C-alpha atoms as one frame of an Amber mdcrd trajectory, in Angstrom:
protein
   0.000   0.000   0.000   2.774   2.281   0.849   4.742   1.671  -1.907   1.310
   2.260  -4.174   1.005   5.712  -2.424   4.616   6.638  -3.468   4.492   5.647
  -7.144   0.979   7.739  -7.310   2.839  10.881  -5.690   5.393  10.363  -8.466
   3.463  10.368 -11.430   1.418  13.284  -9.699   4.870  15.423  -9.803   5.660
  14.410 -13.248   2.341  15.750 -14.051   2.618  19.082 -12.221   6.053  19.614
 -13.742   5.927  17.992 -16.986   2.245  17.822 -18.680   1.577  21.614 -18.330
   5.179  22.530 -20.417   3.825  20.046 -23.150   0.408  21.012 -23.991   0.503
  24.650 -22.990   3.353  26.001 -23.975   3.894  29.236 -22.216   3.992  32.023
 -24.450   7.251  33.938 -24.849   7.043  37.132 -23.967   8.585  40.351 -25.731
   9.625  43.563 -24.798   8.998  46.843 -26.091  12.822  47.500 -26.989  13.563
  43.463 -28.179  14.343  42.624 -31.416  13.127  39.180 -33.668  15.260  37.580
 -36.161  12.898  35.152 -38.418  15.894  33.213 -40.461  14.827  30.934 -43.069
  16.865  28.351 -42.901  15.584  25.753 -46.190  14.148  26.386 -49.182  13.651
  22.505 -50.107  11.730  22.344 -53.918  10.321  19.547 -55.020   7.113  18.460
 -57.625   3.421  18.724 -56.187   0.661  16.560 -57.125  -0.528  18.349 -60.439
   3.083  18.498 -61.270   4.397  22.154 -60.571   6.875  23.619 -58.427   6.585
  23.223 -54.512   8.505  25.062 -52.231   9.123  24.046 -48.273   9.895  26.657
 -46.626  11.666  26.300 -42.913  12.843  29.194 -40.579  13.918  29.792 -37.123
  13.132  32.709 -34.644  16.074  34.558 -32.819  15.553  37.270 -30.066  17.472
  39.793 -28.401  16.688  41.038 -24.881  16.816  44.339 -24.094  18.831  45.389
 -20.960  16.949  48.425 -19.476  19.055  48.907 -16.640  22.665  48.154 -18.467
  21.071  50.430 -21.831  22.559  47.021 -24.191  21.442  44.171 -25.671  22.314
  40.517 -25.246  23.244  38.219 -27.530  20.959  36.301 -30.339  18.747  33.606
 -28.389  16.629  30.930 -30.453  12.697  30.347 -29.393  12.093  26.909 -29.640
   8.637  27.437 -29.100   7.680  30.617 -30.388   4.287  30.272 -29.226   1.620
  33.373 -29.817   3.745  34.236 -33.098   2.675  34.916 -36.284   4.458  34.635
 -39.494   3.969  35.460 -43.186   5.909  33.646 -45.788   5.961  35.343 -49.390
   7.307  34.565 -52.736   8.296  37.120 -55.244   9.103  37.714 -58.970  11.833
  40.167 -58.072  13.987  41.224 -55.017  12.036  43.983 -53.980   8.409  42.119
 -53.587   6.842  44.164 -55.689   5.232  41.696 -57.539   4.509  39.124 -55.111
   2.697  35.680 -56.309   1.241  33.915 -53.091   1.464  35.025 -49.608   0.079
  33.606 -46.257   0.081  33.989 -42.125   0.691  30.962 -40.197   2.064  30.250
 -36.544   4.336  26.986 -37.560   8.345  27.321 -38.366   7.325  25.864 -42.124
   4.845  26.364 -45.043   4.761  25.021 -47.961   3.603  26.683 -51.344   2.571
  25.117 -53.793   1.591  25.590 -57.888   4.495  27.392 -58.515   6.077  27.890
 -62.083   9.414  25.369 -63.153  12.419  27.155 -64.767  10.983  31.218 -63.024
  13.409  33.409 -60.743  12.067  33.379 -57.380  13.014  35.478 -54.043  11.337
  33.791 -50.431  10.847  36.041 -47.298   9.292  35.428 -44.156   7.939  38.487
 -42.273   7.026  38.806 -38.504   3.601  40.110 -38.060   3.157  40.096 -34.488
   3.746  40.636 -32.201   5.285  43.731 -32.973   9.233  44.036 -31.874  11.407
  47.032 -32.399  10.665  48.673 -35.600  14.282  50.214 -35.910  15.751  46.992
 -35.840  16.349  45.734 -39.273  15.698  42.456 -38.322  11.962  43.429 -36.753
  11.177  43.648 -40.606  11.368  40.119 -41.325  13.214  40.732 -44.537  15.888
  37.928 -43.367  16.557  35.627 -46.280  16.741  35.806 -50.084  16.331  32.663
 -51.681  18.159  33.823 -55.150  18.219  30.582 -56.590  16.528  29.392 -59.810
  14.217  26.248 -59.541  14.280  24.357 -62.630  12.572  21.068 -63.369  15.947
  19.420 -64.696  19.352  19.758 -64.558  20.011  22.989 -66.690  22.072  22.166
 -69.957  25.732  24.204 -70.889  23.963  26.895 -72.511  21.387  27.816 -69.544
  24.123  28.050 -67.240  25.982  30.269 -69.683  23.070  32.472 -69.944  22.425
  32.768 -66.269  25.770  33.544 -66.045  25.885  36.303 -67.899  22.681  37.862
 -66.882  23.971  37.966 -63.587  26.779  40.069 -64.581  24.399  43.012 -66.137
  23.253  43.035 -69.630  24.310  46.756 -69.779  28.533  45.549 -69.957  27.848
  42.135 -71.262  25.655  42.774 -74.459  29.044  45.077 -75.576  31.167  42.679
 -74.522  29.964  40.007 -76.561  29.676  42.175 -79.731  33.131  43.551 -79.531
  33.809  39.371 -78.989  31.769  38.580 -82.208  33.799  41.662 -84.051  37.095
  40.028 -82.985  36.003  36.272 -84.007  34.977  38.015 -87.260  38.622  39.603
 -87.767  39.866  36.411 -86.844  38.214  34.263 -89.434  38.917  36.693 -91.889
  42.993  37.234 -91.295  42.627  32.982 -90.797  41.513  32.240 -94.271  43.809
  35.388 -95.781  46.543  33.866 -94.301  46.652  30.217 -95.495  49.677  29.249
 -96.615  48.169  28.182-100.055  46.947  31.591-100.433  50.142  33.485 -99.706
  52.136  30.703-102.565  50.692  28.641-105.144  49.804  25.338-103.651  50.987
  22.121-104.949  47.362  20.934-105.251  44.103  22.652-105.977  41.962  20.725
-103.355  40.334  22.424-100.185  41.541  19.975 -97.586  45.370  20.625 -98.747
  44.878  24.721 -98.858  42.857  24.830 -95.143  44.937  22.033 -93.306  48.437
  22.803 -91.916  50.330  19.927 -93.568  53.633  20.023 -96.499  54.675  23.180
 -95.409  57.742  22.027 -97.790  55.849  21.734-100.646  53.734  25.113-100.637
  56.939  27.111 -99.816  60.341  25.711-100.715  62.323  25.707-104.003  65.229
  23.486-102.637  63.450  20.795-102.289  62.705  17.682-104.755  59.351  17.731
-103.213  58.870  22.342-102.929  56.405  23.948-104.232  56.147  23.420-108.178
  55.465  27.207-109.312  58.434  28.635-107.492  60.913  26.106-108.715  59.718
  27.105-111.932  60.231  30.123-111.673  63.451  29.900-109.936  65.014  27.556
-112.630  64.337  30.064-115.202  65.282  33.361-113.737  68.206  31.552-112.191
  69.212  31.120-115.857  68.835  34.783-116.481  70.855  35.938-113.535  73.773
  33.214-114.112  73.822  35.602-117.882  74.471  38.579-116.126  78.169  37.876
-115.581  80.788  37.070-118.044  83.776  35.079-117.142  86.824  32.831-118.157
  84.184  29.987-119.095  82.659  32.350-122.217  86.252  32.748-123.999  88.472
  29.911-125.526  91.173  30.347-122.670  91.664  31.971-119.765  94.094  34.126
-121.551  91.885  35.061-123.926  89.327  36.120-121.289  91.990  38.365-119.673
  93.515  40.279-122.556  89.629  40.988-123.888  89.225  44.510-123.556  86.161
  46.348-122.509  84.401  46.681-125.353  84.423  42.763-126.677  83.038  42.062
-122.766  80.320  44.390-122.966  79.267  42.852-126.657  79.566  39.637-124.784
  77.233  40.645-122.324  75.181  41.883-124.558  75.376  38.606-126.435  74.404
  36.741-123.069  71.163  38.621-122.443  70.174  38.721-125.702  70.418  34.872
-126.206  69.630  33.412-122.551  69.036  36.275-119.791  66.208  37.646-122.065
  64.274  34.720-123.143  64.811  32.807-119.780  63.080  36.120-117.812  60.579
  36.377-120.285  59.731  32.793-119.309  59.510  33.483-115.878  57.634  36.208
-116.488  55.140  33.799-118.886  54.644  31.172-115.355  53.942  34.264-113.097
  51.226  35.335-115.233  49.337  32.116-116.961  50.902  29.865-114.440  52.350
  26.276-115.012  51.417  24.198-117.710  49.513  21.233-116.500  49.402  22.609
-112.537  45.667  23.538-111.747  45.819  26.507-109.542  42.537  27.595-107.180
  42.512  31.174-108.635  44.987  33.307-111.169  48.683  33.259-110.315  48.486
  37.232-110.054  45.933  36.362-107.517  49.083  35.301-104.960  50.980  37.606
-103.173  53.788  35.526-103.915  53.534  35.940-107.500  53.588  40.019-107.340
  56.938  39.600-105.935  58.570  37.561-107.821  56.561  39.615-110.857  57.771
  42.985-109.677  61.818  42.058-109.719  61.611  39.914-113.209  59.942  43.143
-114.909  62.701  45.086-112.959  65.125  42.829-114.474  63.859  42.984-117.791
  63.831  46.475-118.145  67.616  46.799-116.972  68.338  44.253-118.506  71.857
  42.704-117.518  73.783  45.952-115.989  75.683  46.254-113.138  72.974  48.161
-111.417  70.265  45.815-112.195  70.703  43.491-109.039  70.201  46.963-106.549
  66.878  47.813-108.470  65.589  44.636-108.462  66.271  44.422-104.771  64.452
  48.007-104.680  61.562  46.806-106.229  61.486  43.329-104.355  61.875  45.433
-101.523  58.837  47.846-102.127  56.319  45.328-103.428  56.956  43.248-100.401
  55.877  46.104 -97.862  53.054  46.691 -99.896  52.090  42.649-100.034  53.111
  42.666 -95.927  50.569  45.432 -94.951  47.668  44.030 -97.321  47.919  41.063
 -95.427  48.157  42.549 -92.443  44.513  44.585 -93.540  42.881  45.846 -90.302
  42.072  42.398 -88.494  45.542  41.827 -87.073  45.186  45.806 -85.521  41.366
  44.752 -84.337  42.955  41.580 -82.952  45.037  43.911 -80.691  41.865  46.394
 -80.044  39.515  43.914 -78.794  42.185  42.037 -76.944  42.700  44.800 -74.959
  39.572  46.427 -74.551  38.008  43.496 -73.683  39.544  43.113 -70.179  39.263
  47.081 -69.574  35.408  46.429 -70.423  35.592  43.486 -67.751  37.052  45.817
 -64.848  34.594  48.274 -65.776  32.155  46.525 -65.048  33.418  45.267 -61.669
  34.309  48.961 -60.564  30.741  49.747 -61.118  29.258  46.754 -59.771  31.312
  47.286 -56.585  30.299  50.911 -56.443  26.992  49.805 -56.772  26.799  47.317
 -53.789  28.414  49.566 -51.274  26.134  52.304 -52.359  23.193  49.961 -51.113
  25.038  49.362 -48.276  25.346  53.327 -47.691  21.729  52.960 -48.160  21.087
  50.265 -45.106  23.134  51.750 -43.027  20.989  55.248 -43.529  17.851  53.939
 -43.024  18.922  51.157 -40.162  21.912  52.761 -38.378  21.996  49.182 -36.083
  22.279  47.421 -38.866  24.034  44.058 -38.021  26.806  42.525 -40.031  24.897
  39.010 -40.493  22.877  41.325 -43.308  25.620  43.874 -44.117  27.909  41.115
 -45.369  26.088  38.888 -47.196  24.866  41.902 -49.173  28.344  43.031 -50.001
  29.499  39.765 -50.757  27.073  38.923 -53.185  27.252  42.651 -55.248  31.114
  41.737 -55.213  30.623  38.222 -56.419  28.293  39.535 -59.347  30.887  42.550
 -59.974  33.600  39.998 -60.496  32.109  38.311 -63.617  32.435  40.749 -65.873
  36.170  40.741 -65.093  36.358  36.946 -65.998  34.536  37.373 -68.806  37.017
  40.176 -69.932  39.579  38.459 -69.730  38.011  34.949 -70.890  37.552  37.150
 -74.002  40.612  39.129 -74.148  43.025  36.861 -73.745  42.708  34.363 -76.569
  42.195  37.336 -78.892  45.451  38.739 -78.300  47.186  35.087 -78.328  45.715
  35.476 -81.902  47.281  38.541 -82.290  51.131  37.628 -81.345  50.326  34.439
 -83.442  49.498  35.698 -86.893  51.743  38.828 -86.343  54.455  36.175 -86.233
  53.521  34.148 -89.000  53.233  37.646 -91.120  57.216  38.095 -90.038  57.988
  34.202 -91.066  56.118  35.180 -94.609  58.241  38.050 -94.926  61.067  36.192
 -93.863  60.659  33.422 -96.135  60.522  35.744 -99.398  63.511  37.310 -98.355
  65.431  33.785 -98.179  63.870  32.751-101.756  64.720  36.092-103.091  68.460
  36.068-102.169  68.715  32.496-102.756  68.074  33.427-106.469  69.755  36.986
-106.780  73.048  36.026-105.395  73.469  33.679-108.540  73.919  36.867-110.768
């Protein structure tokens, strides 16, 4: 009996102490100077039953006592159980809730909405409606979360990403940015096909595959070689013929006796003789090849068509009109010289210069873009501050992280764009210098035989 009595005094106390905390939760109570954080802290989406977007929202409550006595406040305390509070969870189109699309008041830590649109932009907030906490405290707003991220159905492909990428970096720097890009990828493709090796010297062969691809550099640009390039071996062998006339020596007498006791006037009708007889016809030959081109080679367009050929052209018509003088190797160097600089900067055109432009304007662009972004985001933090001077950090930061963060892209996509357009630069600048170079060598090669 006694030991009945004590077990029934137990479960009494556990009543007393226990029972009333369960079902009636006492009601936290809030001063006039304390201040409510509402902190959402999931956003979980997921499909409803007609198939549209549902959104759980969760959130936490936070409060900060006010100190009367000591004039302060103490540190951030979670309610459990905020009990006699009342919430309203909102979704937005846009940041500011202006255009809000559903909107409730509950008492629980969660809602869930539901009929919501796949693939849309949406913002989440949860305001505290009462009971009413210190309005100069940002955080008695309620404004305490922004769920920036975009629900989507299914995993969003390379090109979405892209896009959302870019939008988040402002249209105003990135529209410009990607038409300067299109302008350089247009210069590009241009100075690219100009600059083929097959249309700089007569190719070999007149198929497309041979002209685009980078393969027998040999045999679209040497003359040394058993397997060079046809049209300039042709032309070598001729006007090679026409400068070895230029000189006379011991082999165009009987004896070398003969060729020294010759005075000046027999050498110079031997010279004459000489060009006449092979310099002459040999150059005129030459000359034949640059213009109608090779019989039995099939070339893609007219020889004349090849800035190759205007050189070579330019020095045999030099030649040919001073004939075999002593002064004729200097003024066919002159002319060589001349036509080259004028075949250098027409392929050269504008693209290599608007290689250079939008390689470095690109980047410029990019920090821009960041400057202003980051002006931007501490201008709305100039803005918080002025309307909330206790603004806490916990909302300061995140707000000047993310205008930094979006500042930043436009910087990466500078230089994502800049910097492969002025690799292209340095590139076909070079290979313009190894053109140049490589006329010179074919040049001498053949004007050091005279």
């Amino acid at each position: 009996m006694r030991r009945g009595l004590q077990v029934l005094g137990l479960i009494a106390l556990f009543g007393l102490l226990v029972v009333p905390r369960v079902m009636f939760a006492e009601e936290v109570k809030i001063g006039e100077m304390d201040s409510i954080l509402v902190h959402i802290t999931a956003a979980d989406e997921s499909k409803d039953e007609n198939g549209k977007l549902q959104v759980t929202l969760t959130w936490q409550v936070f409060k900060k006592t006010y100190n009367k006595r000591k004039g302060t406040y103490s540190d951030w305390e979670q309610i459990r159980e905020p009990t006699g509070f009342t919430f309203a969870p909102e979704v937005a189109t846009d940041s500011n809730f202006t255009n809000i699309v559903d909107k409730t008041e509950t008492d629980q830590l969660t809602y869930t909405f539901k009929g919501l649109d796949w693939g849309t932009h949406y913002w989440w907030r949860v305001r505290l409606v009462s009971p009413q906490a210190l309005s100069r405290c940002d955080f008695a707003e309620g404004i305490l979360y922004e769920h920036a991220a975009v629900a989507t159905g299914k995993k969003k492909g390379l090109i979405a990403r892209y896009l959302h990428f870019v939008k988040q970096g402002g249209l105003a720097f990135m529209i410009p940015m990607h038409l300067l890009l299109l302008f350089g990828l247009v210069s590009w493709f241009l100075l690219w096909r100009r600059l083929w090796l097959a249309n700089v010297f007569p190719p070999n062969k007149p198929n497309l595959s041979y002209r685009i691809l980078p393969v027998d550099r040999v045999g679209k640009t040497e003359i040394n070689s058993e397997r060079g390039n046809i049209f300039l071996r042709e032309v070598a062998k001729y006007w090679s013929k026409a400068m070895e006339a230029m000189s006379v020596g011991p082999e165009h007498f009987g004896s070398v006796e003969e060729y020294i006791k010759a005075d000046r006037q027999k050498q110079e009708e031997l010279e004459k003789k000489l060009w006449v007889e092979v310099g002459l016809p040999n150059v005129e030959k030459a000359i034949e090849i640059c213009r109608n081109g090779v019989p039995g080679i099939k070339l893609p367009k007219k020889p004349l068509e090849y800035p190759t050929v205007r050189v070579f052209l330019a020095a045999l018509e030099n030649h040919r009109a001073n004939k075999n003088n002593f002064w004729a190797s200097q003024e066919m160097d002159r002319a060589a010289e001349n036509t080259v600089m004028k075949e250098l900067d027409a392929l050269k055109g504008w693209e290599v210069t608007a290689l250079w432009a939008v390689g470095s304007i690109e980047p410029m662009m990019g920090l821009f873009g960041t400057v202003v972004g980051i002006r931007k985001s501490f201008g709305k933090i100039q803005e918080t501050i002025a309307t909330n001077p206790n603004a806490q950090l916990t909302q300061i930061v995140p707000s000047l992280a993310g205008g930094i963060h979006v500042a930043l892209i436009t910087t990466i996509m500078g230089l994502t764009f800049g910097i492969p357009m002025m690799l292209l630069h340095y590139y076909y600048r070079g290979k313009i210098d190894w053109i140049f170079g490589k006329w010179e060598e074919i040049l001498t090669d053949i004007l050091n035989q005279a």
